[in-house]
Amino acid sequence: MRILLPVFFLCLTSLSPARAAAGDCGDAAALVQQAYPKARKSADGISFTLEPHTSIASTLPESAAPFGLVCKIWPAHDDLLLVAVPLIDSANRDHLHVGDIELLVVDRKSLRVRQRLLQPGLMTDDMIVIEKVEFDTGRYALAPDVTAFGLRIEMAHHSLTAPFTETDLRLYALAGDTLRVVLDGLVVAGSVGDSDGSCAESFHSSQVSLAMSPASHHGYHDIAAVERTDTDNPSPDQDGECQSHPGKPVKRTYRLRYDGNRYPVPAALKVMGL
């Protein structure tokens, strides 16, 4: 497990990431039935079964979070709707959840699916649980005619002695009729702690700002990432009161260069397991 986990706040030319709006799905049930003609609506009217053991947990905004439908109007192409569909294996009992996520780019007027991409395994969790899925539509202007969007997945392990959080970012871009991954598994938020339950504690976090660089490789702009790492080691004072003892922040700079297929992620910023 990574000792220092980067906590990222995206800044693309000083633009903060836009987050998914709960009401953007509109008639979510109709959207699901358009995208999955063989889907069967459950008796509750809000969930669907695609196969005997594959289900869409909920189409209601912010219900069954984080395993319900997620939708966001894409500001860079406001005639399009971004949809994330968690596909959960209801028969599996070895993990808390086992499943994939399918990304859809949908025409807002007709609900016709223009592009789709299945991302296997992204909805699988265990001791470290998935807590939230959302779109990030900050303006990722990779090239004059290419703007990407992001998907963020927040995970956590709630422990008094070893708390852990991590948010992962993936970026997707349209290439003709194809939706493809251009950045896979970059940690964009996180924290880790080590505690004995009293004041003998240690906490680590980082902040990284991202910005599009004028330099480019294979037609796509480089992405500059500046990481600031912070630590705190609280300890008791002479009266036994727990006092914070922050360390000196450390900054590191990374440059993500497109290799013609994807932006390789620096080892220090990779999602666990990649």
C-alpha positions as semicolon CSV with decimal commas, in nm:
position;residue;x (nm);y (nm);z (nm)
1;M;0,000;0,000;0,000
2;R;0,125;0,348;-0,085
3;I;0,257;0,541;0,216
4;L;0,194;0,890;0,087
5;L;-0,121;0,930;-0,117
6;P;-0,163;1,232;-0,343
7;V;-0,461;1,456;-0,286
8;F;-0,531;1,634;-0,615
9;F;-0,723;1,948;-0,690
10;L;-0,748;1,985;-1,065
11;C;-0,664;2,321;-1,209
12;L;-0,670;2,339;-1,584
13;T;-0,583;2,699;-1,666
14;S;-0,732;2,784;-1,324
15;L;-1,056;2,602;-1,401
16;S;-1,196;2,376;-1,127
17;P;-1,357;2,047;-1,233
18;A;-1,732;2,058;-1,287
19;R;-1,910;1,778;-1,106
20;A;-2,208;1,565;-1,197
21;A;-2,550;1,716;-1,139
22;A;-2,809;1,483;-0,982
23;G;-3,093;1,587;-1,212
24;D;-2,909;1,551;-1,544
25;C;-3,039;1,197;-1,606
26;G;-3,392;1,321;-1,682
27;D;-3,609;1,017;-1,756
28;A;-3,342;0,770;-1,647
29;A;-3,561;0,464;-1,696
30;A;-3,623;0,561;-2,059
31;L;-3,252;0,623;-2,103
32;V;-3,167;0,274;-1,973
33;Q;-3,427;0,109;-2,194
34;Q;-3,293;0,295;-2,498
35;A;-2,934;0,194;-2,422
36;Y;-3,019;-0,163;-2,318
37;P;-3,322;-0,283;-2,517
38;K;-3,317;-0,624;-2,345
39;A;-3,314;-0,475;-1,993
40;R;-3,604;-0,585;-1,772
41;K;-3,747;-0,335;-1,526
42;S;-3,775;-0,469;-1,171
43;A;-4,091;-0,458;-0,964
44;D;-3,966;-0,149;-0,779
45;G;-3,966;0,043;-1,108
46;I;-3,622;0,195;-1,049
47;S;-3,380;-0,095;-1,104
48;F;-3,314;-0,316;-1,405
49;T;-3,183;-0,663;-1,480
50;L;-2,975;-0,708;-1,795
51;E;-2,884;-1,073;-1,751
52;P;-2,972;-1,326;-1,481
53;H;-2,700;-1,190;-1,251
54;T;-2,623;-0,843;-1,393
55;S;-2,820;-0,550;-1,258
56;I;-2,845;-0,172;-1,261
57;A;-2,917;-0,094;-0,898
58;S;-3,106;0,232;-0,935
59;T;-3,206;0,502;-1,179
60;L;-3,310;0,754;-0,914
61;P;-3,076;1,053;-0,859
62;E;-2,844;1,002;-0,562
63;S;-3,013;0,677;-0,460
64;A;-2,828;0,350;-0,410
65;A;-2,513;0,564;-0,425
66;P;-2,256;0,492;-0,549
67;F;-2,410;0,213;-0,753
68;G;-2,687;0,401;-0,929
69;L;-2,690;0,575;-1,265
70;V;-2,471;0,889;-1,293
71;C;-2,537;1,153;-1,560
72;K;-2,379;1,487;-1,653
73;I;-2,442;1,727;-1,940
74;W;-2,105;1,776;-2,112
75;P;-2,037;2,153;-2,117
76;A;-1,784;2,119;-2,399
77;H;-2,057;1,956;-2,614
78;D;-2,383;2,060;-2,452
79;D;-2,592;1,856;-2,694
80;L;-2,446;1,544;-2,535
81;L;-2,514;1,368;-2,206
82;L;-2,248;1,163;-2,027
83;V;-2,385;0,856;-1,851
84;A;-2,207;0,609;-1,623
85;V;-2,391;0,281;-1,575
86;P;-2,267;0,054;-1,292
87;L;-2,331;-0,308;-1,391
88;I;-2,328;-0,518;-1,075
89;D;-2,296;-0,896;-1,046
90;S;-2,575;-0,978;-0,803
91;A;-2,465;-1,341;-0,765
92;N;-2,114;-1,275;-0,634
93;R;-2,064;-1,297;-0,257
94;D;-1,683;-1,296;-0,236
95;H;-1,659;-0,912;-0,233
96;L;-1,887;-0,633;-0,114
97;H;-1,954;-0,560;-0,481
98;V;-1,832;-0,703;-0,809
99;G;-1,904;-0,523;-1,130
100;D;-1,811;-0,315;-1,431
101;I;-1,905;0,034;-1,539
102;E;-2,018;0,128;-1,888
103;L;-1,977;0,484;-2,012
104;L;-2,228;0,619;-2,262
105;V;-2,221;0,936;-2,469
106;V;-2,587;1,009;-2,544
107;D;-2,768;1,255;-2,769
108;R;-2,971;1,466;-2,527
109;K;-3,272;1,509;-2,758
110;S;-3,318;1,158;-2,893
111;L;-3,143;0,962;-2,611
112;R;-2,960;0,774;-2,887
113;V;-2,630;0,629;-2,769
114;R;-2,351;0,768;-2,987
115;Q;-2,053;0,603;-2,819
116;R;-2,009;0,352;-2,539
117;L;-1,715;0,197;-2,356
118;L;-1,719;-0,087;-2,104
119;Q;-1,469;-0,055;-1,819
120;P;-1,433;-0,400;-1,659
121;G;-1,392;-0,432;-1,282
122;L;-1,421;-0,066;-1,188
123;M;-1,719;-0,131;-0,957
124;T;-1,548;-0,409;-0,760
125;D;-1,462;-0,338;-0,397
126;D;-1,390;-0,519;-0,071
127;M;-1,237;-0,385;0,251
128;I;-1,170;-0,060;0,065
129;V;-1,522;0,035;-0,041
130;I;-1,643;0,248;-0,330
131;E;-1,821;0,553;-0,191
132;K;-1,889;0,777;-0,490
133;V;-1,878;0,789;-0,869
134;E;-1,898;1,120;-1,055
135;F;-1,808;1,287;-1,382
136;D;-1,542;1,556;-1,399
137;T;-1,607;1,792;-1,690
138;G;-1,328;2,038;-1,628
139;R;-1,203;2,163;-1,962
140;Y;-0,937;1,908;-2,051
141;A;-0,839;2,067;-2,383
142;L;-0,593;1,805;-2,505
143;A;-0,576;1,939;-2,862
144;P;-0,754;2,213;-3,062
145;D;-1,029;1,969;-3,160
146;V;-1,014;1,726;-2,865
147;T;-1,164;1,788;-2,521
148;A;-1,166;1,500;-2,276
149;F;-1,391;1,436;-1,977
150;G;-1,307;1,258;-1,655
151;L;-1,460;0,995;-1,428
152;R;-1,375;0,999;-1,060
153;I;-1,424;0,705;-0,825
154;E;-1,387;0,766;-0,451
155;M;-1,285;0,480;-0,223
156;A;-1,226;0,456;0,152
157;H;-1,128;0,225;0,434
158;H;-1,281;0,357;0,755
159;S;-1,055;0,254;1,040
160;L;-0,968;0,419;1,371
161;T;-0,608;0,301;1,346
162;A;-0,542;0,306;0,970
163;P;-0,785;0,538;0,787
164;F;-0,746;0,550;0,412
165;T;-0,912;0,740;0,127
166;E;-0,840;0,757;-0,243
167;T;-1,007;0,914;-0,546
168;D;-0,905;0,788;-0,888
169;L;-0,932;0,982;-1,214
170;R;-0,964;0,845;-1,566
171;L;-0,988;1,064;-1,877
172;Y;-1,181;0,977;-2,191
173;A;-1,182;1,135;-2,537
174;L;-1,384;1,090;-2,854
175;A;-1,198;0,970;-3,162
176;G;-1,449;0,960;-3,447
177;D;-1,716;0,713;-3,345
178;T;-1,501;0,566;-3,067
179;L;-1,478;0,654;-2,699
180;R;-1,138;0,569;-2,558
181;V;-0,929;0,599;-2,241
182;V;-0,646;0,853;-2,264
183;L;-0,548;0,861;-1,894
184;D;-0,602;0,552;-1,681
185;G;-0,580;0,534;-1,305
186;L;-0,436;0,860;-1,172
187;V;-0,487;0,915;-0,798
188;V;-0,652;1,256;-0,766
189;A;-0,731;1,260;-0,395
190;G;-0,618;1,064;-0,096
191;S;-0,507;1,047;0,263
192;V;-0,359;0,786;0,494
193;G;-0,316;0,771;0,868
194;D;-0,150;0,553;1,132
195;S;-0,277;0,577;1,487
196;D;-0,282;0,380;1,810
197;G;-0,613;0,542;1,902
198;S;-0,454;0,799;2,133
199;C;-0,211;1,075;2,032
200;A;0,063;0,863;1,879
201;E;-0,046;0,937;1,525
202;S;0,087;1,011;1,179
203;F;-0,109;1,157;0,886
204;H;-0,008;1,214;0,525
205;S;-0,179;1,392;0,238
206;S;-0,084;1,579;-0,076
207;Q;-0,227;1,837;-0,310
208;V;-0,151;1,843;-0,681
209;S;-0,254;2,105;-0,933
210;L;-0,283;2,006;-1,298
211;A;-0,243;2,243;-1,592
212;M;-0,229;2,201;-1,967
213;S;0,117;2,280;-2,100
214;P;0,189;2,458;-2,430
215;A;0,428;2,172;-2,516
216;S;0,279;1,872;-2,691
217;H;0,364;1,518;-2,796
218;H;0,188;1,320;-3,070
219;G;-0,056;1,610;-3,112
220;Y;-0,177;1,624;-2,751
221;H;-0,071;1,882;-2,493
222;D;0,145;1,774;-2,202
223;I;-0,018;1,788;-1,860
224;A;0,191;1,941;-1,580
225;A;0,124;1,807;-1,230
226;V;0,264;1,979;-0,921
227;E;0,230;1,770;-0,605
228;R;0,242;1,918;-0,256
229;T;0,282;1,662;0,021
230;D;0,188;1,746;0,380
231;T;0,247;1,546;0,697
232;D;0,138;1,581;1,058
233;N;0,269;1,391;1,359
234;P;0,062;1,490;1,665
235;S;0,204;1,423;2,010
236;P;0,108;1,502;2,373
237;D;0,235;1,825;2,530
238;Q;0,354;1,857;2,892
239;D;-0,009;1,870;3,007
240;G;-0,100;1,558;2,812
241;E;-0,297;1,749;2,549
242;C;-0,261;1,627;2,191
243;Q;-0,092;1,890;1,976
244;S;-0,046;1,903;1,601
245;H;0,310;1,902;1,464
246;P;0,292;1,958;1,087
247;G;0,603;1,892;0,883
248;K;0,743;2,112;0,610
249;P;0,548;2,073;0,284
250;V;0,735;1,904;0,001
251;K;0,667;1,981;-0,366
252;R;0,734;1,760;-0,665
253;T;0,663;1,831;-1,032
254;Y;0,561;1,568;-1,288
255;R;0,496;1,603;-1,659
256;L;0,250;1,370;-1,828
257;R;0,335;1,322;-2,196
258;Y;0,101;1,158;-2,442
259;D;0,270;0,857;-2,604
260;G;0,038;0,828;-2,903
261;N;-0,208;0,610;-2,714
262;R;-0,234;0,732;-2,352
263;Y;-0,074;0,954;-2,091
264;P;0,149;0,719;-1,888
265;V;0,097;0,775;-1,515
266;P;0,403;0,829;-1,293
267;A;0,452;0,538;-1,052
268;A;0,408;0,765;-0,749
269;L;0,060;0,868;-0,866
270;K;-0,075;0,535;-0,989
271;V;-0,394;0,376;-0,859
272;M;-0,335;0,073;-0,639
273;G;-0,311;-0,248;-0,837
274;L;-0,213;-0,087;-1,168
